[in-house]
Short mmCIF file of C-alpha atoms in Angstrom, two decimals:
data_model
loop_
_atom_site.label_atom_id
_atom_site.label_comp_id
_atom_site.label_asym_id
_atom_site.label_seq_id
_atom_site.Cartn_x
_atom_site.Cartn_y
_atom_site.Cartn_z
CA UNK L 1 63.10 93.19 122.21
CA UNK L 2 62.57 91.49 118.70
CA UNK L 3 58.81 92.62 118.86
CA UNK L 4 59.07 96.46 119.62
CA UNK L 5 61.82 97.29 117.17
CA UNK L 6 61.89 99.40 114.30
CA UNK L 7 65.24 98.47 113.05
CA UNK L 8 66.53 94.95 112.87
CA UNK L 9 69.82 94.42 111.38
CA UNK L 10 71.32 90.67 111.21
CA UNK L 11 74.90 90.32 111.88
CA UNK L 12 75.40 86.80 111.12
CA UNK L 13 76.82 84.26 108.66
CA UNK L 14 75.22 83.51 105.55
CA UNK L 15 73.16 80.58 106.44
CA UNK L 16 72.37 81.76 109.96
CA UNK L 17 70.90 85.38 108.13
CA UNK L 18 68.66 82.97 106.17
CA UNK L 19 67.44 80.66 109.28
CA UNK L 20 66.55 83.78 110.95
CA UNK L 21 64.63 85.73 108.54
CA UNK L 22 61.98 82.66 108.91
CA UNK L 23 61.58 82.97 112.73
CA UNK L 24 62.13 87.03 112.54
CA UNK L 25 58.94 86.79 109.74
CA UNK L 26 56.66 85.77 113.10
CA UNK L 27 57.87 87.47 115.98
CA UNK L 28 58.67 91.16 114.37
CA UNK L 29 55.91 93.34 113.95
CA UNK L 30 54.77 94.38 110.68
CA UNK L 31 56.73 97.42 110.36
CA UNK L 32 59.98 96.64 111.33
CA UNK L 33 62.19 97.28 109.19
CA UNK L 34 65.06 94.51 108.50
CA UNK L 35 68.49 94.74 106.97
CA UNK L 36 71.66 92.84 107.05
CA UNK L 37 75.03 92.81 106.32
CA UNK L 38 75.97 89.88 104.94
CA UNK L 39 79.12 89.36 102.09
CA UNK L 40 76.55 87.69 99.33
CA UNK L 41 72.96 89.07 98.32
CA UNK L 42 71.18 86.83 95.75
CA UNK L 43 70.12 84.25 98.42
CA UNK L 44 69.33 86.40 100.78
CA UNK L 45 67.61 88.51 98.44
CA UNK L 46 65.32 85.55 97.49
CA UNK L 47 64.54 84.83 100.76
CA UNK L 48 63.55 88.11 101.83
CA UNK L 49 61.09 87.92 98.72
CA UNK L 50 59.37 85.28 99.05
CA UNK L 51 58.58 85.59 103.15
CA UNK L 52 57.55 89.31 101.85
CA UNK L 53 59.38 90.55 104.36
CA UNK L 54 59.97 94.15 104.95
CA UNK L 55 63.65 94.31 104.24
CA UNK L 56 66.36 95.89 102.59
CA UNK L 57 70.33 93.88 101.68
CA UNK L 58 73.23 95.78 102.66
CA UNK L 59 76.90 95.32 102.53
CA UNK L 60 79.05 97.17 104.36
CA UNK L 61 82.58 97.31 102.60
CA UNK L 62 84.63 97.66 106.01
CA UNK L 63 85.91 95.59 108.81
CA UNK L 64 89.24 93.32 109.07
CA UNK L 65 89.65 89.13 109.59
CA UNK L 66 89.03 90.52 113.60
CA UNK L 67 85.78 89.47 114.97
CA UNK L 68 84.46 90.79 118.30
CA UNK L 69 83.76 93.66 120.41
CA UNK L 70 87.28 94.56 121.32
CA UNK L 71 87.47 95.15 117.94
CA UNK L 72 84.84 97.36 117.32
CA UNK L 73 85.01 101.19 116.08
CA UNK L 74 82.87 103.96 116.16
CA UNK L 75 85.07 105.29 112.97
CA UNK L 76 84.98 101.54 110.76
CA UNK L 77 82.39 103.18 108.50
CA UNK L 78 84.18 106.49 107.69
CA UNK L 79 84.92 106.83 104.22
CA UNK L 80 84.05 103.32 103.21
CA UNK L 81 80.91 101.85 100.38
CA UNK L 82 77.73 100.33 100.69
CA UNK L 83 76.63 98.41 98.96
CA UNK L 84 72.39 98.49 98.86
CA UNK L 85 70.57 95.93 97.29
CA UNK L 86 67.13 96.27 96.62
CA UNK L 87 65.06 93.80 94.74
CA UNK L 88 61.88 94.79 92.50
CA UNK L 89 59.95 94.11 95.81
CA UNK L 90 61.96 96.16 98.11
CA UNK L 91 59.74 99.28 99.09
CA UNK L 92 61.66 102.29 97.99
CA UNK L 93 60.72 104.79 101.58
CA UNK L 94 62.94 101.40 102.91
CA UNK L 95 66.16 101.81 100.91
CA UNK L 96 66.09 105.60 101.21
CA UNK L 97 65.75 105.67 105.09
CA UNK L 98 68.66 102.69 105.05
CA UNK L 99 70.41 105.07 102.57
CA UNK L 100 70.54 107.55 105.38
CA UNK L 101 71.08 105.53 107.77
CA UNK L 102 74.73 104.53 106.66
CA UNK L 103 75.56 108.15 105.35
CA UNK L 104 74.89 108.85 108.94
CA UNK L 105 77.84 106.57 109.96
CA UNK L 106 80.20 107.87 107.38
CA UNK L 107 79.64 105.68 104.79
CA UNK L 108 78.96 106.24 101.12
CA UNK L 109 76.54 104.25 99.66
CA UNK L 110 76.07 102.49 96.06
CA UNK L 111 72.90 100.54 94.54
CA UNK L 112 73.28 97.35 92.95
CA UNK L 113 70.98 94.16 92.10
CA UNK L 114 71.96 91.19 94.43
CA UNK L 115 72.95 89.27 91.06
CA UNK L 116 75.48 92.05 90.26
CA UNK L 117 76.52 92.49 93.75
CA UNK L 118 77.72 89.22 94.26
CA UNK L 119 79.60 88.94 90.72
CA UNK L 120 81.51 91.82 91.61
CA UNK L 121 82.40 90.61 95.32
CA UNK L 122 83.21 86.97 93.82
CA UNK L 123 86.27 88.98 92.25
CA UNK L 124 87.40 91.60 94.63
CA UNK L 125 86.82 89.72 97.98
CA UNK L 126 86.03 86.01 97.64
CA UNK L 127 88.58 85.59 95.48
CA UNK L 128 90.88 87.22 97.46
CA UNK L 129 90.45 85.00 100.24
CA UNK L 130 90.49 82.10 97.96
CA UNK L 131 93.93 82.66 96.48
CA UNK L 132 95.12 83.44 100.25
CA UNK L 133 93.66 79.88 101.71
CA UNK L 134 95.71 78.40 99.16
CA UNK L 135 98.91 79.98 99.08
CA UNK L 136 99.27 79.19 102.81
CA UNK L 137 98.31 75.73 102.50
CA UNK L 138 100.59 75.00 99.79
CA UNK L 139 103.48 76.47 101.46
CA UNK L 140 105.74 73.87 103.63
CA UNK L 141 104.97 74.42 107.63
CA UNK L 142 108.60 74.84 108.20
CA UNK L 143 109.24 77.20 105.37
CA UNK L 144 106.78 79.48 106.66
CA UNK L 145 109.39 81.65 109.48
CA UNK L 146 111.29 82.85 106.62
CA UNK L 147 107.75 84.68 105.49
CA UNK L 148 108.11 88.41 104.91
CA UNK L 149 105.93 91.37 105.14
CA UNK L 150 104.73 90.72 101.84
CA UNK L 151 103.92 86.41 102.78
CA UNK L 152 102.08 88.48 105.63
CA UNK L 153 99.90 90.36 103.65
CA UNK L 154 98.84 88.69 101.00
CA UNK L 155 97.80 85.79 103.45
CA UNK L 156 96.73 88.18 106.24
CA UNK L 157 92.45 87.22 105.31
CA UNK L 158 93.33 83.45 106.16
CA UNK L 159 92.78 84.30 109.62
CA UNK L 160 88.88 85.51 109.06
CA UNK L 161 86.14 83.31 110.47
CA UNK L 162 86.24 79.54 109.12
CA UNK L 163 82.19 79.71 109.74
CA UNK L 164 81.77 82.84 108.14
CA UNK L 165 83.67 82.37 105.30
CA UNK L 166 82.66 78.78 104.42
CA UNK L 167 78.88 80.39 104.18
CA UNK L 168 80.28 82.84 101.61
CA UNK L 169 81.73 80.61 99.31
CA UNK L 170 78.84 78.33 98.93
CA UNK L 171 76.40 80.86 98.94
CA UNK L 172 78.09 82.00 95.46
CA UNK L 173 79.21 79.34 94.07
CA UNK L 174 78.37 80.23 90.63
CA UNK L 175 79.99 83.95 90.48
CA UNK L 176 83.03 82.11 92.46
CA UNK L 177 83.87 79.36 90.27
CA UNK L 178 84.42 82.18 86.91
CA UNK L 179 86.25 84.19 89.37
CA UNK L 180 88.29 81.32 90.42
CA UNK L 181 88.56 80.33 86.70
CA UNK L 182 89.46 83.53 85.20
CA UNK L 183 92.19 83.42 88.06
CA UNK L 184 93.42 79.84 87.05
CA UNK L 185 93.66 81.28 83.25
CA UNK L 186 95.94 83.83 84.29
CA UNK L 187 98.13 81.74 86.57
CA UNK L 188 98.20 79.09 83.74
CA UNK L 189 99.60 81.88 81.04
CA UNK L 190 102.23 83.38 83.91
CA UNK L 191 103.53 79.46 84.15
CA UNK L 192 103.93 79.11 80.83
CA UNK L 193 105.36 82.42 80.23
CA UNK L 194 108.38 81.39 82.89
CA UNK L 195 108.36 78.10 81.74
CA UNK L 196 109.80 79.25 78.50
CA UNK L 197 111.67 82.45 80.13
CA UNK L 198 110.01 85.09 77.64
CA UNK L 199 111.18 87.58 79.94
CA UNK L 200 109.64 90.25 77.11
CA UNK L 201 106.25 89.35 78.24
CA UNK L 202 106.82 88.54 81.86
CA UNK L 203 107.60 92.73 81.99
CA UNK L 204 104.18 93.07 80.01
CA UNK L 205 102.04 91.33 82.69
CA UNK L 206 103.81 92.62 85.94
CA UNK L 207 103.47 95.73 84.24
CA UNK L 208 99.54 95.46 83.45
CA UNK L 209 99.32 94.31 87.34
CA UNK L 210 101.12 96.92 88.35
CA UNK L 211 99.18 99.26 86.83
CA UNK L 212 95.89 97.56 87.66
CA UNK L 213 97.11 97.77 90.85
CA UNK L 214 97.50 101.73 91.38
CA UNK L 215 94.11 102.33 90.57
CA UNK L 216 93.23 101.16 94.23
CA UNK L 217 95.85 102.92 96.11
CA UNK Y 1 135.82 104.55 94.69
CA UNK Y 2 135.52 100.82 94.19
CA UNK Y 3 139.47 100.08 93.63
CA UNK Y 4 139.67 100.64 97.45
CA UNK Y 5 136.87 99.61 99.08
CA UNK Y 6 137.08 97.08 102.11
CA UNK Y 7 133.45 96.35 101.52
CA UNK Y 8 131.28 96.45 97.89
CA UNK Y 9 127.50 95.49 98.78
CA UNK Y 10 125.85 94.58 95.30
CA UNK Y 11 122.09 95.94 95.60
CA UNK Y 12 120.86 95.83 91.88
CA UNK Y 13 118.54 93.55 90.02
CA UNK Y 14 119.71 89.82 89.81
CA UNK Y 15 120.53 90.52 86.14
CA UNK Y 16 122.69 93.56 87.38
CA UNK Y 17 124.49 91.88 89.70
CA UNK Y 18 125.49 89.19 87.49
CA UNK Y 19 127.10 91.31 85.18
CA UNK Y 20 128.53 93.45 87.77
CA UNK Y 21 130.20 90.83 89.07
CA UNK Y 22 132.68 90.27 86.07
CA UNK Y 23 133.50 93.90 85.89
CA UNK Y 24 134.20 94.08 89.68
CA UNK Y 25 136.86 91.25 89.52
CA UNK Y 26 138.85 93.58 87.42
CA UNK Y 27 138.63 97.05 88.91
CA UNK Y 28 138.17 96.06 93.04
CA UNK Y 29 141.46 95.40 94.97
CA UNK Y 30 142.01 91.82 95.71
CA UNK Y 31 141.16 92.31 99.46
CA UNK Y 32 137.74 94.00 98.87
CA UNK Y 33 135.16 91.74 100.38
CA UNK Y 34 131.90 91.33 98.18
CA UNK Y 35 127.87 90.72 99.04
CA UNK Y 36 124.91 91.03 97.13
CA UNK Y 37 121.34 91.58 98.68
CA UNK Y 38 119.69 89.97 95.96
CA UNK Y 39 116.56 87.71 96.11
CA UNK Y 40 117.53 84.47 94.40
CA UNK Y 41 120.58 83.03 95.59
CA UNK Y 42 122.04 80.57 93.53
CA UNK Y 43 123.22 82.15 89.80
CA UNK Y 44 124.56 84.66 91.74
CA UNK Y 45 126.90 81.87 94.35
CA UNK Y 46 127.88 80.26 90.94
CA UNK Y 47 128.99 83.06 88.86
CA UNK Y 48 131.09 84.28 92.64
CA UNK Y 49 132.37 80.73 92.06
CA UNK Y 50 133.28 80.85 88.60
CA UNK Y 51 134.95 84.30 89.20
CA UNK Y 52 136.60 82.81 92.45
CA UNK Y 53 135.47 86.68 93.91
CA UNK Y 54 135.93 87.25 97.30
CA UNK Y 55 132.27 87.20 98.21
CA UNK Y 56 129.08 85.98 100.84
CA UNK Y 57 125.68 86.00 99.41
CA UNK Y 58 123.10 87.39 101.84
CA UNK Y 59 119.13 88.39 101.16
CA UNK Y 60 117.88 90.56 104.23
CA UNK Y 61 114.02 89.47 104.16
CA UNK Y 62 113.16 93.13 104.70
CA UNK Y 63 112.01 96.17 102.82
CA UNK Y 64 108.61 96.70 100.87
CA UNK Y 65 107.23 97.30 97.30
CA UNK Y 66 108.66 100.92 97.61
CA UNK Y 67 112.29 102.20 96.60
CA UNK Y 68 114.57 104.70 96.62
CA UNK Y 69 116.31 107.09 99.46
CA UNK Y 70 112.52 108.31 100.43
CA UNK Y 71 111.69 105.19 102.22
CA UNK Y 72 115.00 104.45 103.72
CA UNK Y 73 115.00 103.82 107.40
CA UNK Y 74 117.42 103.35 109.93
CA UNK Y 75 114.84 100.80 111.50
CA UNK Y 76 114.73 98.90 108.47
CA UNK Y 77 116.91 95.52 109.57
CA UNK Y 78 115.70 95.82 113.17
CA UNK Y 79 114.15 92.23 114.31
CA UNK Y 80 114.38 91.27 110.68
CA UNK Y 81 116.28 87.88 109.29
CA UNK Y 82 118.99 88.18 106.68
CA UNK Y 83 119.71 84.61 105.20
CA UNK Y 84 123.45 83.91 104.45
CA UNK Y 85 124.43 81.47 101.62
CA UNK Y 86 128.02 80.50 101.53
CA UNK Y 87 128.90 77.58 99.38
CA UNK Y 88 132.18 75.36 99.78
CA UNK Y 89 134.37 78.00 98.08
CA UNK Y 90 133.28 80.86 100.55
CA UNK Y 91 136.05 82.05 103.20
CA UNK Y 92 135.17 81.09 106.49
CA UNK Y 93 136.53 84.87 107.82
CA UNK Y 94 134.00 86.32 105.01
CA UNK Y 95 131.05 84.85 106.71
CA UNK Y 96 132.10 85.80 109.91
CA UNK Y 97 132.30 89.08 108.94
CA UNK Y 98 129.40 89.69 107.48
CA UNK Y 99 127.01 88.09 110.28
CA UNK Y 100 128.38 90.66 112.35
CA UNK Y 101 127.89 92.94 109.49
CA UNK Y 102 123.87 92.37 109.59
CA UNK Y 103 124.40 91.63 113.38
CA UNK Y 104 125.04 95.06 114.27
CA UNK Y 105 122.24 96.15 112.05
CA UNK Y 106 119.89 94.51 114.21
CA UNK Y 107 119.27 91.28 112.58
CA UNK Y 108 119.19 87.93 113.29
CA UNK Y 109 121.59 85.66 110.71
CA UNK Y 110 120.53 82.59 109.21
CA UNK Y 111 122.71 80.31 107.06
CA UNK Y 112 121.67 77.90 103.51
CA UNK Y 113 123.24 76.90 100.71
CA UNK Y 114 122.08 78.95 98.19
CA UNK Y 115 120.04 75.85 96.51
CA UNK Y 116 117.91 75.71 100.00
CA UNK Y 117 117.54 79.19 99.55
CA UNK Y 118 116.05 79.90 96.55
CA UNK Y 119 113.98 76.63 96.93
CA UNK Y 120 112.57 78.79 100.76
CA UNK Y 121 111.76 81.56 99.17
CA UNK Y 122 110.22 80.46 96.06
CA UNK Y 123 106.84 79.72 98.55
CA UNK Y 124 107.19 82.08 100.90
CA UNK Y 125 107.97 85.39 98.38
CA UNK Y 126 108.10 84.63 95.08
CA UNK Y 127 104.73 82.38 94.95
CA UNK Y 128 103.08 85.26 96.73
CA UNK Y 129 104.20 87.79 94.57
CA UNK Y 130 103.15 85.96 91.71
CA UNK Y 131 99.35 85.43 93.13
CA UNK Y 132 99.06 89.05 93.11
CA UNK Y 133 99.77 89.82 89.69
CA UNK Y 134 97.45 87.22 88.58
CA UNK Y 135 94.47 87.91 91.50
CA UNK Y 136 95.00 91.18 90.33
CA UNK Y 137 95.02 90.56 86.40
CA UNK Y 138 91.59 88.01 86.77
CA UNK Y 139 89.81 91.08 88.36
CA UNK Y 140 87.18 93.43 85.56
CA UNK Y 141 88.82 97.16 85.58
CA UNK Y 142 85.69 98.45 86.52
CA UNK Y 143 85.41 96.34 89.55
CA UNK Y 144 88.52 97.41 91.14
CA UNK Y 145 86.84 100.41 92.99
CA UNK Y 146 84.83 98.15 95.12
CA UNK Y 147 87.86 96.22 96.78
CA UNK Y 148 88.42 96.88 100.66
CA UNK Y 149 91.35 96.14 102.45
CA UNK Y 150 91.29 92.19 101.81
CA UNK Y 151 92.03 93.30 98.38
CA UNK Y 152 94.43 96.27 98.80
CA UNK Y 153 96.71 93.75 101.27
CA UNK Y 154 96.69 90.78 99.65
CA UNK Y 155 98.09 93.23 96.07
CA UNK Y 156 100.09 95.16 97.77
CA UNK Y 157 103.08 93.91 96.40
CA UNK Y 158 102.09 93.65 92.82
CA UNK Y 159 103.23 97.74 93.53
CA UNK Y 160 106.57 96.10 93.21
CA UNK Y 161 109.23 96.99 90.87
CA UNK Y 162 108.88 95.35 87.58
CA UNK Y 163 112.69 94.68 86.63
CA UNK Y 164 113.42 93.43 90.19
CA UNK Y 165 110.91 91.27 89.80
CA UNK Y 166 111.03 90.10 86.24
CA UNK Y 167 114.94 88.85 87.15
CA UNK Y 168 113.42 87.28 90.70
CA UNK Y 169 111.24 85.31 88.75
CA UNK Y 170 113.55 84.00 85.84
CA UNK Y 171 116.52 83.66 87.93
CA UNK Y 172 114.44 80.89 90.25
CA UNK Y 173 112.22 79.49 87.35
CA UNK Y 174 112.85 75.59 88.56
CA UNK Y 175 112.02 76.46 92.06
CA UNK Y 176 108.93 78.76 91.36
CA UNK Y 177 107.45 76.64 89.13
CA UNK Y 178 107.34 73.81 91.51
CA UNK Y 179 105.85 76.54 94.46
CA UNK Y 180 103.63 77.23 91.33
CA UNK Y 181 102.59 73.85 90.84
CA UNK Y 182 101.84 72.95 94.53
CA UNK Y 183 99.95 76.49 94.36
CA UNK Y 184 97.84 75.12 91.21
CA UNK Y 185 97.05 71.98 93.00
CA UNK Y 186 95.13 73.79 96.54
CA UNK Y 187 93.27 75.80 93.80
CA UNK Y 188 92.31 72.87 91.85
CA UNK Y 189 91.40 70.73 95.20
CA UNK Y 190 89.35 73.71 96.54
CA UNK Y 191 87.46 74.72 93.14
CA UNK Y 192 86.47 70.79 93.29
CA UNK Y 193 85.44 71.16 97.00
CA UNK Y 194 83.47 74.41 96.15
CA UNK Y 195 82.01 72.70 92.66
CA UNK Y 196 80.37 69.93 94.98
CA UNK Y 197 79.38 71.96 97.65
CA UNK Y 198 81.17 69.78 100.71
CA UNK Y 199 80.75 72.14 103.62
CA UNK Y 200 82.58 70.04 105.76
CA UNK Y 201 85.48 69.65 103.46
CA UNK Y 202 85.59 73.31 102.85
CA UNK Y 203 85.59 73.61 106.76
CA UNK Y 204 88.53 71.52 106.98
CA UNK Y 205 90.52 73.57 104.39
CA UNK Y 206 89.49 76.77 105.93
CA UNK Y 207 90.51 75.62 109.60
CA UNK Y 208 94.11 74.31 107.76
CA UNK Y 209 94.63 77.60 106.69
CA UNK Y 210 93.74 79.64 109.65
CA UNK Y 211 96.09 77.87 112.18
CA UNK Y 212 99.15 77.84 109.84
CA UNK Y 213 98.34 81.38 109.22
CA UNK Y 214 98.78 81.79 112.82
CA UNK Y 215 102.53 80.63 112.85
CA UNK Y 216 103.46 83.79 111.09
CA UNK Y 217 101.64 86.07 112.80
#
């Protein structure tokens, strides 16, 4: 049970993660120690902070748009980050033992503040998902058979938990909306690029992408 | 050689075609029967037109960002769609031919005018290509290393060859742009969505997205 356990780890949307750190505050004994592994950090963070809980933010960099048991694997952590994010409150014995813990599955692990956490995730995952909500619903329903491996791909995240995902994007709005703006500036300078057919510096910019591109390979 | 060739397949950048075209009227016997596998459709039906070639205009939707004899595969047409765009001037005999050309390759035939074509494609390839050079472009440098597989799929294809896609692009401006535009709008609606913090209309989007997701899976 709740009571006897060392290690607590919440496995739950955003706003679900925050609703239970409340009730887990009462029923957990004073030195269990709680984690979770949600996609944003500042909020929870904050909340952690100010019930003094004894807690440390993770983010485990690994898992697919599947949710579920029959999806699990005892081999999703190998080779994959974590990110740890303590606050000036977090008790450091905490984040080395959770440190250890994920090197234990496999995992390499990386400290960052929940503020810089969640910038960086606004641009490599929310983002992301983002720019593949949209491109599916702006494509006509009966165009969409005549999709390709790449259609596939880029749009494969649109299939990830509405719930999940909805509690993401609202839980960093901020970082999201200069991702989501430094996107629009680029799409804006592609259009006008092939609006006047400067084929010169289309090259330049599928070039930079491409390049930008290989360093995650 | 060319001079006496039954069949000349044109597999070259859009551009390259084009001006292979002209050359081939003059050197191929009259017989020869002409395609292309090119991604945009319609320049290339109009200049077969103008040159009154003997020629069908397919695109195979298959193949990946990688090129060149190491990642041929026999398998490569197998359950795949090749899209066949004869205009009025095409020989009926042609077209017959060459569906049992990609037939017997293992692919399933579909005919458009070329127009319809390029129009199809400018959502469902083109406007995702395009999204990953930009999601890629918005993203800091020195974030890159902390993208997991959401990121690698959905930029996968900005790996893709940059003249290939440079003539894609400018060969299908008028079609693209309008993808593009449609594309602009479901960022703008969403960014508004996100800006006021409407769970409920973010819900809505997300669940949109999801199930037509689903109809290419």
């Amino acid at each position: 049970s709740i009571q006897d356990s060392d290690l607590i780890i919440l496995a739950l949307p955003i706003s679900q993660i925050i609703n239970f750190m409340s009730k887990i505050k009462n029923i957990s004994k004073s030195k269990s120690l709680i984690i979770d592994v949600g996609s944003t950090k500042l909020k929870i963070a904050k909340k952690a902070d100010e019930l003094k809980l004894n807690f440390v933010g993770t983010h485990p960099l690994a898992g697919s748009e599947k949710k579920g048991l029959a999806f699990s694997s005892d081999e999703l952590f190998n080779n994959s980050k974590v990110l740890i994010t303590p606050t000036k409150n977090t008790d450091k014995r905490a984040v080395s033992k959770i440190k250890l813990f994920w090197k234990r599955l496999n995992a390499q692990t990386v400290i960052f503040s929940p503020k810089h956490h969640d910038k960086i995730l606004s641009y490599t995952s929310h983002l992301p998902h983002l720019t593949a909500f949209c491109l599916i619903n702006s494509i006509p329903k009966d165009f969409l058979a005549f999709g390709a491996s790449g259609l596939k791909d880029t749009t494969r995240i649109a299939l990830s938990d509405v719930q999940i995902w909805s509690d993401i994007i609202l839980s960093n709005r901020k970082e999201l909306l200069n991702s989501l703006s430094s996107f629009e500036k680029q799409i804006k300078d592609l259009k006008r690029i092939i609006q006047k057919g400067n084929n010169k510096q289309l090259i330049q910019i599928l070039k930079k992408s491409k390049n930008k591109r290989r360093i995650i390979v």
